[in-house]
Coordinates of N, CA and C and ligand atoms in Angstrom, one line a residue:
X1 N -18.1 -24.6 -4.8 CA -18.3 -24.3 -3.4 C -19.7 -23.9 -3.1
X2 N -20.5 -24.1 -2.0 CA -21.4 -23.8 -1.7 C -21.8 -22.6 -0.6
X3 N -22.5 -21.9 -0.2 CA -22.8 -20.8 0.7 C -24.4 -20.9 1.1
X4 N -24.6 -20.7 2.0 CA -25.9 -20.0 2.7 C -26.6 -18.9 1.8
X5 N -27.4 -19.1 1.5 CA -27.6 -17.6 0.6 C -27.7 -16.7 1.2
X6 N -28.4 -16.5 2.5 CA -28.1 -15.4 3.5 C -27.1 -14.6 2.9
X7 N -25.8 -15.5 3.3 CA -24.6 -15.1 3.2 C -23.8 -14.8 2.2
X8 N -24.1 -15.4 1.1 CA -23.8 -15.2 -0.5 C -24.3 -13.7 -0.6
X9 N -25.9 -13.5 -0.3 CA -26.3 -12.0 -1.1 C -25.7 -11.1 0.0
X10 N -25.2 -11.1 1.3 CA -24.5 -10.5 1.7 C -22.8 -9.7 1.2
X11 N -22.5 -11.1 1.2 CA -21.2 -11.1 0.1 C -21.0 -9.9 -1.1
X12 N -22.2 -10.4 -1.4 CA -22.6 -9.5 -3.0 C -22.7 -8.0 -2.7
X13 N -22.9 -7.8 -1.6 CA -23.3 -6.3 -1.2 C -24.7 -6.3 -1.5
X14 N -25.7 -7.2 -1.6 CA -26.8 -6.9 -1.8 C -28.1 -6.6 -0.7
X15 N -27.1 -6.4 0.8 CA -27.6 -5.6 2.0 C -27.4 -6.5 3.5
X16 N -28.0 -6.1 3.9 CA -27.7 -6.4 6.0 C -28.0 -7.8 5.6
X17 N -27.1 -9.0 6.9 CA -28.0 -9.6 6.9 C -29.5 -9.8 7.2
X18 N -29.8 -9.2 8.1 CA -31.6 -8.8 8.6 C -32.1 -8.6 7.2
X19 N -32.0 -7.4 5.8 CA -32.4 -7.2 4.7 C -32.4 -8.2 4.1
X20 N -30.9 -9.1 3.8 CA -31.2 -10.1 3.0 C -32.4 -11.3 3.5
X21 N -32.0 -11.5 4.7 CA -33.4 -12.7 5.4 C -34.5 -12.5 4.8
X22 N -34.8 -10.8 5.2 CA -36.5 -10.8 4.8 C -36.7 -10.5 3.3
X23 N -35.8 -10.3 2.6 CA -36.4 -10.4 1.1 C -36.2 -11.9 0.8
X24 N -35.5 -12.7 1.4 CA -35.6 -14.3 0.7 C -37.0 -14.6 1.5
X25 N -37.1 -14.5 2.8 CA -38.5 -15.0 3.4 C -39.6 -14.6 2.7
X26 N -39.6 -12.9 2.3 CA -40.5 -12.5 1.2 C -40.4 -13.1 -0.5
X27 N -40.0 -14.0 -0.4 CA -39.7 -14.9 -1.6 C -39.2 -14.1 -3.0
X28 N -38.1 -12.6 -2.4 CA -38.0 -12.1 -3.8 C -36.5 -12.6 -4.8
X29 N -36.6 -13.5 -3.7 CA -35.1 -14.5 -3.9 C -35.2 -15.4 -5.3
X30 N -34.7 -15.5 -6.0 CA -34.7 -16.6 -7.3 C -33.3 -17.4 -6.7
X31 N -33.3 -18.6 -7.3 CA -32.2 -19.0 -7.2 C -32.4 -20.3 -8.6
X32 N -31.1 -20.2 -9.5 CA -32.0 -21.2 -10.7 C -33.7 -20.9 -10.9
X33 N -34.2 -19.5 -11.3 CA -35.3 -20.0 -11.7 C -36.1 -19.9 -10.6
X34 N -35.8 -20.3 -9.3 CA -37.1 -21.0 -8.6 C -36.8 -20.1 -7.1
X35 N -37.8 -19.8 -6.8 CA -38.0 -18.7 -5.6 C -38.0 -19.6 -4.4
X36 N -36.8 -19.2 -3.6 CA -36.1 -19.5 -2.4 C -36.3 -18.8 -1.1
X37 N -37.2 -19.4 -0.4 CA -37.4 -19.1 1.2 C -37.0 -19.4 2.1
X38 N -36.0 -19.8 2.1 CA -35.0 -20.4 3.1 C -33.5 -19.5 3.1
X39 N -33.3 -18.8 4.1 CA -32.5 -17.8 4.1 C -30.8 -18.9 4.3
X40 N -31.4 -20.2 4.9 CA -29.9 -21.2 5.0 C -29.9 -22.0 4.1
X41 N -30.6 -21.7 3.0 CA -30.6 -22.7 1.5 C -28.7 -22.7 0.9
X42 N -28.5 -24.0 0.9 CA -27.2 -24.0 0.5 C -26.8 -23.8 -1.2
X43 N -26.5 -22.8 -1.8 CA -26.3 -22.3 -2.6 C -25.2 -22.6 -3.5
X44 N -25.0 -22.8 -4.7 CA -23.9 -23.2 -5.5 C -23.3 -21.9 -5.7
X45 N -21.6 -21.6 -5.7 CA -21.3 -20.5 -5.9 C -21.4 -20.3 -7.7
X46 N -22.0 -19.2 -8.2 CA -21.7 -18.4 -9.4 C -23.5 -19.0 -9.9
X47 N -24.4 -19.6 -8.8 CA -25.2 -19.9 -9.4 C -26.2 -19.0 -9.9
X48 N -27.3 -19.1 -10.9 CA -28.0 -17.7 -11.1 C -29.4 -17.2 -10.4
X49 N -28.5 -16.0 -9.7 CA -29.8 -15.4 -8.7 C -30.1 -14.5 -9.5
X50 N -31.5 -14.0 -8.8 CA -32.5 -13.0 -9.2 C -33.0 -12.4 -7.9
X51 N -32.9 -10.8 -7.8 CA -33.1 -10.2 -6.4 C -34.5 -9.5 -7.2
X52 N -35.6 -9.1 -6.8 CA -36.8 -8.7 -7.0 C -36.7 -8.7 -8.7
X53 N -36.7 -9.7 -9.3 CA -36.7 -9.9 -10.6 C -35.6 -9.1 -11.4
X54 N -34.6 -8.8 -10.8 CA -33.1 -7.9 -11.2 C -32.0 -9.2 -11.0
X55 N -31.2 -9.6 -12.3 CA -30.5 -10.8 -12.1 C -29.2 -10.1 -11.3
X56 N -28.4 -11.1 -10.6 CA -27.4 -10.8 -9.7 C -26.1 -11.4 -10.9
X57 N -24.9 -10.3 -10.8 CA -24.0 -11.2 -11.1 C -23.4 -11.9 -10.1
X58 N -23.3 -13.3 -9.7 CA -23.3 -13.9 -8.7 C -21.6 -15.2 -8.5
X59 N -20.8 -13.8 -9.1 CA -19.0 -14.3 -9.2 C -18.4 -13.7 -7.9
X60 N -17.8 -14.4 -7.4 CA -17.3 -14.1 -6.3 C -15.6 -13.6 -7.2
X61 N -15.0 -13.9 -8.1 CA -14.0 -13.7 -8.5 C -13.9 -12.9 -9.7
X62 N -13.3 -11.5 -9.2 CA -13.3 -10.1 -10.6 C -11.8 -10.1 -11.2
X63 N -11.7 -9.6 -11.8 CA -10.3 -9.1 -12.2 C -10.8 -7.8 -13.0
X64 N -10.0 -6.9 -12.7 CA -10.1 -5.8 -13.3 C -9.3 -4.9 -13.9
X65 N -9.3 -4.4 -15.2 CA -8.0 -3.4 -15.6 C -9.2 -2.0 -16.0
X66 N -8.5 -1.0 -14.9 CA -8.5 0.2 -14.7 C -7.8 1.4 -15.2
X67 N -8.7 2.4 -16.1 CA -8.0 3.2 -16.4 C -7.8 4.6 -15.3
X68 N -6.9 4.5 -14.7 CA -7.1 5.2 -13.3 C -7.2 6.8 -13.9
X69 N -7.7 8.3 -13.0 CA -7.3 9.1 -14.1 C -6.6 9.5 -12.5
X70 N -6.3 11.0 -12.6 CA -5.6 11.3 -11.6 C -7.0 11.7 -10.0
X71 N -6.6 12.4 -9.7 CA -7.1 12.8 -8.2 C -8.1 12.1 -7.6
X72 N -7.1 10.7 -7.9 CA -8.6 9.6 -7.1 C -6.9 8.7 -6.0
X73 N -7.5 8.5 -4.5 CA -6.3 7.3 -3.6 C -6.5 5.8 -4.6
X74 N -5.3 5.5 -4.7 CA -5.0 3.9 -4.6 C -5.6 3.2 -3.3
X75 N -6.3 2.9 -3.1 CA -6.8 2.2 -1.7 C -8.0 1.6 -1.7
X76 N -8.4 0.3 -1.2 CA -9.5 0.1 -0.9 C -10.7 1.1 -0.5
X77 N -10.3 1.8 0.6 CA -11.6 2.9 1.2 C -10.6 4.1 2.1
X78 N -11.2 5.0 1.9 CA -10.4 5.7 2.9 C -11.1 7.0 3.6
X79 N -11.3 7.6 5.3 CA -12.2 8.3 5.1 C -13.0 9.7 4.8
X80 N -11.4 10.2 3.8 CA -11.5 11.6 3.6 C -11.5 11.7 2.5
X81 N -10.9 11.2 1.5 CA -10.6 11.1 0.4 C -11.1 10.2 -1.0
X82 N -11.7 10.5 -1.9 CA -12.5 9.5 -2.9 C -11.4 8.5 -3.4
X83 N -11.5 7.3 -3.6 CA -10.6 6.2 -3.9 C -11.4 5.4 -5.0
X84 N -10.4 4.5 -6.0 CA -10.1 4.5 -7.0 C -11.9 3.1 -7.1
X85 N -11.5 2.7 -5.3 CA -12.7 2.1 -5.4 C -14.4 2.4 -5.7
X86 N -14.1 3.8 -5.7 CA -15.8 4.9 -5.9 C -16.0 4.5 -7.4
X87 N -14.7 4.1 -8.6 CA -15.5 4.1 -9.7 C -16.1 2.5 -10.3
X88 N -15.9 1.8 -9.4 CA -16.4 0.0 -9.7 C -18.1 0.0 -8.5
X89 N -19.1 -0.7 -9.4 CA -19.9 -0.9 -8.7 C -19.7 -1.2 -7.1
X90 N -20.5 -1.1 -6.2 CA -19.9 -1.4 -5.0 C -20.0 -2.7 -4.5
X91 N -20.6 -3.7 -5.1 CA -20.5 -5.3 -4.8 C -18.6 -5.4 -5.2
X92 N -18.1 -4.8 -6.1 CA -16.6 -5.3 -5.9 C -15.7 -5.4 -4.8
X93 N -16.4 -4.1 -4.0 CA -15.7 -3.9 -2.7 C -16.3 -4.6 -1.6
X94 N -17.2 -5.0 -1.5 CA -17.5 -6.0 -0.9 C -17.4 -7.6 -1.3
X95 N -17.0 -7.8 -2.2 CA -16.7 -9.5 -2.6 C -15.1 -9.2 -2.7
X96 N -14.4 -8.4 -1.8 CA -13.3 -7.9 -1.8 C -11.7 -7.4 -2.8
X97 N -12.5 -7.0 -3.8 CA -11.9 -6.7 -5.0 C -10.9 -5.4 -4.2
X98 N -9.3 -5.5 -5.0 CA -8.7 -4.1 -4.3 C -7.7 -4.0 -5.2
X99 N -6.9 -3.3 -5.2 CA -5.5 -3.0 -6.3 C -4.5 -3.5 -6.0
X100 N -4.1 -4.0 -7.0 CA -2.4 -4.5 -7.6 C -1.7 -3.6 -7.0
X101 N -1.0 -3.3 -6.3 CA 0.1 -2.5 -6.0 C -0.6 -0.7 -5.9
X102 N 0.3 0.1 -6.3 CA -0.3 1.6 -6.0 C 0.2 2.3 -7.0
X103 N -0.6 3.3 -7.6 CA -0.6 4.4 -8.1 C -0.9 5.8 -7.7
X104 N 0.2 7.0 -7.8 CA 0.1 7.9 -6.9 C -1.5 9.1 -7.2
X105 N -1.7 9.4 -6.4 CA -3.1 10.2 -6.4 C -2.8 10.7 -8.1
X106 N -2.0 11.5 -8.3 CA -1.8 12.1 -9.4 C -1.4 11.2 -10.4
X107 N -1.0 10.0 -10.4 CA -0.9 9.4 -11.8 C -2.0 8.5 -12.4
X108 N -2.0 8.5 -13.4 CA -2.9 8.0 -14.2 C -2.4 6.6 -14.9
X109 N -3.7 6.1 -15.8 CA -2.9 5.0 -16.1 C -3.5 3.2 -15.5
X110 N -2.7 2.6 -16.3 CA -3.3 1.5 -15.5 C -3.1 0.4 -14.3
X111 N -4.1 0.5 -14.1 CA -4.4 -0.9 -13.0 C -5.2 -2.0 -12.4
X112 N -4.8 -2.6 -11.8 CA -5.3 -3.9 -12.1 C -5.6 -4.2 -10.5
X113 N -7.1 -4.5 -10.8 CA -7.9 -4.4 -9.2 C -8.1 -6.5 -9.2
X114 N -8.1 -7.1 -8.5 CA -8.7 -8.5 -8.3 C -9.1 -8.4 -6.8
X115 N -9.6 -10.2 -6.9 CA -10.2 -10.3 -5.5 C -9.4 -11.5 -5.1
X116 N -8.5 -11.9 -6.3 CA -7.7 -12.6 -5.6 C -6.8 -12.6 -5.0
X117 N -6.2 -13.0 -3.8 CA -5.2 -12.3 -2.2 C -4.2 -13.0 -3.3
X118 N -4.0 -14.1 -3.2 CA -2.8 -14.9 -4.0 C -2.2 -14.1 -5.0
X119 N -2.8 -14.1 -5.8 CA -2.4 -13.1 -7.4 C -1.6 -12.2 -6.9
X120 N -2.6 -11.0 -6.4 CA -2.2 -10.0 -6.1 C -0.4 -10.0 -5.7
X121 N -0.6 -10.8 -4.1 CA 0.4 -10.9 -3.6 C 1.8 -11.4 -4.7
X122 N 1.2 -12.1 -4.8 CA 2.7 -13.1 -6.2 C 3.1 -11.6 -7.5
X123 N 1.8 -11.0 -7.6 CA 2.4 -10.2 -8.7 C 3.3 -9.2 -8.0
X124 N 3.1 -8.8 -7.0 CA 4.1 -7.6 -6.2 C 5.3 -8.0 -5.4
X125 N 5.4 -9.4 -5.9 CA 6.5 -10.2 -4.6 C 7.7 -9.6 -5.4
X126 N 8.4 -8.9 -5.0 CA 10.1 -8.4 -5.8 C 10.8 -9.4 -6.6
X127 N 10.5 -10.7 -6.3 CA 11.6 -12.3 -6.9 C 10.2 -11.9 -8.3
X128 N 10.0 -11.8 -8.4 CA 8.8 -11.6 -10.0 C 9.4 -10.7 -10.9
X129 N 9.8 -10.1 -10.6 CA 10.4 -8.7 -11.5 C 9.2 -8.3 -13.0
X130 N 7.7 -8.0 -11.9 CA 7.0 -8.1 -13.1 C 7.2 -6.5 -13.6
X131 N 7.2 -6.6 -15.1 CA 7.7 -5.1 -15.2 C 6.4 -4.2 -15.7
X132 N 7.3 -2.4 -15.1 CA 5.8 -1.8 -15.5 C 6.3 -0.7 -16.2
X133 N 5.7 -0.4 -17.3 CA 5.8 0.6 -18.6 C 5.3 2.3 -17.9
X134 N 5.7 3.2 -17.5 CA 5.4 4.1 -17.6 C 6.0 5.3 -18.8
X135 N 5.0 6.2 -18.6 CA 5.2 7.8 -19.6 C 5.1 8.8 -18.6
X136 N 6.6 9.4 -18.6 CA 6.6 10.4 -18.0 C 6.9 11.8 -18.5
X137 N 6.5 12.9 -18.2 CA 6.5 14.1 -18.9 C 7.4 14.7 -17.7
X138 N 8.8 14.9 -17.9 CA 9.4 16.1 -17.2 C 9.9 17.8 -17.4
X139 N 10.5 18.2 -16.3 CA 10.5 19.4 -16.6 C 11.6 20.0 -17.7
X140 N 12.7 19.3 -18.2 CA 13.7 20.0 -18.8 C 14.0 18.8 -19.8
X141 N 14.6 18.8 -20.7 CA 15.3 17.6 -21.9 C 15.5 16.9 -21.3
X142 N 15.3 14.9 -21.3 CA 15.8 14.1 -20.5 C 17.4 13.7 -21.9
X143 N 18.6 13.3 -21.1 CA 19.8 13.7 -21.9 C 20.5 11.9 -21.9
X144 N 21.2 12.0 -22.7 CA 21.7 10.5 -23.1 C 22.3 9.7 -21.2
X145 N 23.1 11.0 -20.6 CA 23.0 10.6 -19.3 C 22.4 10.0 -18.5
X146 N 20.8 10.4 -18.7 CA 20.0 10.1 -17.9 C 19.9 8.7 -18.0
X147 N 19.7 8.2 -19.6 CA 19.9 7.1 -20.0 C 20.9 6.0 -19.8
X148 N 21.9 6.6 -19.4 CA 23.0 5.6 -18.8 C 23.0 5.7 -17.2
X149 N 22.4 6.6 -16.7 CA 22.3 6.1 -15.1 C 20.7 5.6 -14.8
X150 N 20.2 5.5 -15.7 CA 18.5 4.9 -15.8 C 19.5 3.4 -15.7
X151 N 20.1 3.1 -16.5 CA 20.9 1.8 -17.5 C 21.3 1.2 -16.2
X152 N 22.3 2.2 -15.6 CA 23.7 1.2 -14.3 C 22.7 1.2 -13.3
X153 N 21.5 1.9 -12.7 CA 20.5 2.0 -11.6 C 21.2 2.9 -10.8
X154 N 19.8 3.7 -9.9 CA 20.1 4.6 -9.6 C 20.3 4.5 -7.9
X155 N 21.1 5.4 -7.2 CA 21.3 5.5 -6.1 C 19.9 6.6 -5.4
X156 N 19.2 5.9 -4.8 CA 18.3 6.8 -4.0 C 18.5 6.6 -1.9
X157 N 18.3 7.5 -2.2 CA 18.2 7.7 -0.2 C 18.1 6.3 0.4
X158 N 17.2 5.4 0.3 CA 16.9 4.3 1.2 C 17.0 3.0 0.4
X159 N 17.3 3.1 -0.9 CA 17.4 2.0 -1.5 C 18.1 2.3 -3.1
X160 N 18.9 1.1 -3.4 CA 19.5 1.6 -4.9 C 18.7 0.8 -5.7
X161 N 17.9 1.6 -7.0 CA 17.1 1.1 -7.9 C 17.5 0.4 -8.7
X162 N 17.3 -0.9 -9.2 CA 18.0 -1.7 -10.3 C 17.7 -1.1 -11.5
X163 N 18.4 -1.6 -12.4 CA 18.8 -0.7 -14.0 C 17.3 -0.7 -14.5
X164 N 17.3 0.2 -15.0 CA 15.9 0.2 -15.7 C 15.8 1.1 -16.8
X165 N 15.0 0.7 -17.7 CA 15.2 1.0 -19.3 C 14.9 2.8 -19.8
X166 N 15.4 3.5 -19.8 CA 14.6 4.9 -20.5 C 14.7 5.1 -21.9
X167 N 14.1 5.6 -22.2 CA 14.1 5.9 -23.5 C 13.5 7.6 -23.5
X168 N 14.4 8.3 -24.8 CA 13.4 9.7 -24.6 C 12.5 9.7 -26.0
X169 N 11.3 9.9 -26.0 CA 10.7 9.9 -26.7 C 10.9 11.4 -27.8
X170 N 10.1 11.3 -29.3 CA 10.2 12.4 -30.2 C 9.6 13.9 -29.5
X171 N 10.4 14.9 -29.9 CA 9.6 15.8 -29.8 C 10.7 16.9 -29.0
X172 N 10.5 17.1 -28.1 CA 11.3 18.2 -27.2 C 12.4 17.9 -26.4
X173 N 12.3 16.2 -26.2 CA 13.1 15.5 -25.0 C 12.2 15.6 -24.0
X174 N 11.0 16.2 -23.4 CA 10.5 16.2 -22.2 C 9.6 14.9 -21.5
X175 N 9.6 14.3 -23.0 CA 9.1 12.9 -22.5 C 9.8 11.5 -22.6
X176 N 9.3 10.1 -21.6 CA 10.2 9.8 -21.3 C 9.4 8.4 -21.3
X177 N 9.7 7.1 -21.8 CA 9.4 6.0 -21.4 C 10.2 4.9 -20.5
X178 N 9.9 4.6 -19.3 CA 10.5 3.9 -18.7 C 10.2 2.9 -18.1
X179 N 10.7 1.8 -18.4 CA 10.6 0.3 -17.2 C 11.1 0.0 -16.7
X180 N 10.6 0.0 -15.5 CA 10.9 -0.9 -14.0 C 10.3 -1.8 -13.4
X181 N 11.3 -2.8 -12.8 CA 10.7 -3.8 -12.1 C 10.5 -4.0 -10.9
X182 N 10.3 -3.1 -10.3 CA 10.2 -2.8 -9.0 C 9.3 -1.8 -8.5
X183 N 8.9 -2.1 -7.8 CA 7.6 -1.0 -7.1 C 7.7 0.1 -6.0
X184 N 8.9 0.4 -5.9 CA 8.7 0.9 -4.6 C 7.7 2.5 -4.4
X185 N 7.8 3.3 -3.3 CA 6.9 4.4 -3.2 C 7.3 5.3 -4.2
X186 N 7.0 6.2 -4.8 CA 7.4 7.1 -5.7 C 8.3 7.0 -6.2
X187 N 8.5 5.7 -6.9 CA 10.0 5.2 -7.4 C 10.6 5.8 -8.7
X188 N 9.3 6.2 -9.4 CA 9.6 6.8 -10.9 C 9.9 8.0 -10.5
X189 N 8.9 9.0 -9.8 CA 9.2 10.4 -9.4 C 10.5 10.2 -8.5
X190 N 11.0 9.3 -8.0 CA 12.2 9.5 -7.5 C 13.4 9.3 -8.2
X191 N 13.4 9.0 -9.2 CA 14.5 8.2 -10.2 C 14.5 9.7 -10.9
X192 N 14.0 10.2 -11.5 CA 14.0 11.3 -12.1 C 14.5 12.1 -11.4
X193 N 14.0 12.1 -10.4 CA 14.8 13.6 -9.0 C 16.0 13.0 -9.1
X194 N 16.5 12.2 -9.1 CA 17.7 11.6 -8.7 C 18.9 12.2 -10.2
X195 N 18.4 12.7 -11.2 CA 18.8 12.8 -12.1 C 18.6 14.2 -12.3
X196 N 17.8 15.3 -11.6 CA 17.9 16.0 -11.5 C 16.2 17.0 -12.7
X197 N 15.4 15.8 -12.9 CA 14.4 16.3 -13.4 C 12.7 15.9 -12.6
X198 N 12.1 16.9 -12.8 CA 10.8 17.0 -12.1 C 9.6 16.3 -13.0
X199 N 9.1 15.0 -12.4 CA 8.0 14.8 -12.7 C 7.2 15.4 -13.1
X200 N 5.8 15.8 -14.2 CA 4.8 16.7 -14.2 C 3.7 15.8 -14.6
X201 N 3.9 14.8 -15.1 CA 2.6 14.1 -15.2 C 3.4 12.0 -15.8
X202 N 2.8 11.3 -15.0 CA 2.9 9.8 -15.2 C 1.7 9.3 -15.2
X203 N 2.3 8.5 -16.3 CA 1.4 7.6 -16.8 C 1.4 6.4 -17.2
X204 N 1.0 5.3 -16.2 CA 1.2 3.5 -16.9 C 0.8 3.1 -17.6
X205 N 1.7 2.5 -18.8 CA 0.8 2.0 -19.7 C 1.2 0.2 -19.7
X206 N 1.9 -0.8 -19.0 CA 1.9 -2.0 -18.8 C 2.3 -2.3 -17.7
X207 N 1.5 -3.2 -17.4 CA 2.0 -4.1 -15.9 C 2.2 -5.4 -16.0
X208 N 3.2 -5.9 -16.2 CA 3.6 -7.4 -16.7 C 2.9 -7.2 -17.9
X209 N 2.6 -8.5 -18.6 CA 1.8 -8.5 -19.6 C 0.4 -8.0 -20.1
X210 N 0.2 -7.2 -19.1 CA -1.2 -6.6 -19.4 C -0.8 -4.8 -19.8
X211 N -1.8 -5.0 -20.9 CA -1.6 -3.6 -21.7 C -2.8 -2.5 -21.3
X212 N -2.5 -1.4 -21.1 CA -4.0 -0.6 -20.7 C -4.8 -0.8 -22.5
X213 N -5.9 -1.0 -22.0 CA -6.8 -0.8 -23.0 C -7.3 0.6 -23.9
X214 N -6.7 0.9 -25.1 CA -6.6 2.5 -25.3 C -8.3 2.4 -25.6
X215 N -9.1 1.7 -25.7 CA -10.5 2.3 -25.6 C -11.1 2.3 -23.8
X216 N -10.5 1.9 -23.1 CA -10.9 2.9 -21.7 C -10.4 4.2 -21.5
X217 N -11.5 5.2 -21.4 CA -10.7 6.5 -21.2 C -10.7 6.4 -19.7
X218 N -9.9 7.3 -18.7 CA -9.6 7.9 -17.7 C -11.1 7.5 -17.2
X219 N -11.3 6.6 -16.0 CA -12.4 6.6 -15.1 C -12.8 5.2 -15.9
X220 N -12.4 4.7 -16.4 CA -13.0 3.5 -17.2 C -12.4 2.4 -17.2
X221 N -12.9 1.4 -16.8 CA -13.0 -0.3 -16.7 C -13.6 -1.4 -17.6
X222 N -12.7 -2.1 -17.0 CA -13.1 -3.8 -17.8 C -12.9 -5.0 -17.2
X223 N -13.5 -5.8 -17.0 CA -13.0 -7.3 -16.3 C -11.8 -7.7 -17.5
X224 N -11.0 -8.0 -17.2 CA -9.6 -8.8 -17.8 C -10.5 -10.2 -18.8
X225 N -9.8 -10.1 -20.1 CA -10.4 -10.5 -20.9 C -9.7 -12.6 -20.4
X226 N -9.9 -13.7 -21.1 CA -9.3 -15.0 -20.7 C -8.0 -14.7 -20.6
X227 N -7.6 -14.4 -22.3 CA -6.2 -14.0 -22.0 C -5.1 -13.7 -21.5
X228 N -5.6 -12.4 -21.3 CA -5.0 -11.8 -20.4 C -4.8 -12.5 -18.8
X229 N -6.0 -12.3 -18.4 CA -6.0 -13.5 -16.8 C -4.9 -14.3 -16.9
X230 N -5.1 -15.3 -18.2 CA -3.8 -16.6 -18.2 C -2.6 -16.1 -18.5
X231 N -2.6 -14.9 -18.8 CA -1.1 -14.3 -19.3 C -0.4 -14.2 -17.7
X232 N -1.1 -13.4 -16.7 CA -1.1 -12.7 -15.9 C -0.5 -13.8 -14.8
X233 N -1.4 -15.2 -14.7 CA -1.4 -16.3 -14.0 C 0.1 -16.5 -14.4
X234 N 0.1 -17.1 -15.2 CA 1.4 -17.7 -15.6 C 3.0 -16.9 -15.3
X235 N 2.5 -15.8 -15.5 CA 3.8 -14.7 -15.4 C 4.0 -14.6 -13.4
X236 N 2.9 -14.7 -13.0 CA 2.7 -14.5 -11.5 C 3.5 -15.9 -10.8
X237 N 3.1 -16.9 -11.4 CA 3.6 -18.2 -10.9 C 5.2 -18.8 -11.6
X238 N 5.8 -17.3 -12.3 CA 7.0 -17.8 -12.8 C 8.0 -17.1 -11.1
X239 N 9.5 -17.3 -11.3 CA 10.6 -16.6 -10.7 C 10.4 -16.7 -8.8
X240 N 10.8 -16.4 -8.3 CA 10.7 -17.1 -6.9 C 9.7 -17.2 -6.0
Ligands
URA1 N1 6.3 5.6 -9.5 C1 5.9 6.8 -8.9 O1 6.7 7.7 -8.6 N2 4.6 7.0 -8.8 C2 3.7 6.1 -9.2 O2 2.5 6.4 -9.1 C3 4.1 4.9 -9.8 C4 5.4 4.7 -9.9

């Protein structure tokens, strides 16, 4: 596909239109190599620019897996609050990169930012049942109970949660691994209440086929490796 380069280093977040004009008029534009004065030069998408001799990465298409940590919004932008978008360069949020579904201010863990509207959409459609691994730390022993009404699904206020897997992990019983296929708002902190125990800290560790990367710590990213993308594709374009 082609673009305007005007419009392209716009895209990129690389400033106003007015800004971008006059640095290509001022010829600090590369494009392939060769310095471009034409602000309506029709441009190859992903081709290789150079802004005052600084190369551009010049992808319109990111994918991202995020190690989210806590006290950051799930949201593109928001105006009171720091969001999860503060820790990716800011050309992402302008070539419109945003999150997979939502993670609560306080949970940590991963997620998966793209710029693609389709993906996105297909991975969060309900007929997908793409499933998500969390670690939850509650307040009291989780009990074989829990585990059989995790199993039959649970009855909450506005909706009944389908069966979903727990397991209690070694140690004291206070921790808890669980998968669900479903997204709804506080769905894990509500499954637990519903059982009569208190969230204290969640943590995702898979979303469909994608595994958090245990070398990103808390605040740390990565573009999604081929793999994974094709894993991700394929699992998105399965079930209704
Ligand atoms: N369920 C929750 O309750 N919170 C999250 O952040 C994710 C799933």
């Amino acid at each position: 596909m082609n673009m305007r380069l005007d419009r392209y280093l716009v895209t990129l977040g690389v400033g106003s239109r007015s800004q971008v004009q006059k640095m290509i008029r001022q010829g600090a534009v590369t494009v392939e190599g060769t310095p471009v004065r034409d602000p309506g030069f029709s441009c190859r998408e992903n081709a290789s620019l150079t802004v005052s001799g600084a190369a551009l990465d010049s992808r319109l298409t990111r994918h991202v897996m995020l190690h989210k940590p806590a006290g950051l919004l799930t949201a593109a932008r928001d105006k009171k609050q720091p969001t999860v978008m503060d820790l990716l360069p800011p050309a992402y949020a302008a070539i419109g990169c945003m999150p997979v579904g939502r993670l609560d201010k306080d949970t940590t863990g991963l997620l998966l930012l793209t710029t693609d509207g389709e993906l996105n959409h297909r991975l969060l459609a309900p007929a997908r049942h793409v499933d998500k691994v969390y670690l939850a730390k509650v307040d009291v022993p989780l009990t074989e109970a829990d585990i059989a009404a995790f199993a039959q699904g649970l009855h909450l206020s506005d909706f009944d949660a389908q069966p979903a897997l727990l397991e209690i992990l070694p140690g004291d019983g206070t921790m808890g691994r669980v998968t669900v296929h479903e997204g709804k708002f506080h769905q894990v902190k509500r499954m637990f209440s519903a059982v009569g125990k208190e969230v204290l800290t969640l943590h995702r560790e898979t979303f469909g086929s994608l595994q958090l990367d245990d070398a990103l710590s808390p605040g740390q990213w990565r573009e999604l490796t081929e793999e994974e993308l094709t894993a991700l594709t394929s699992q998105a374009q399965m079930g209704g």
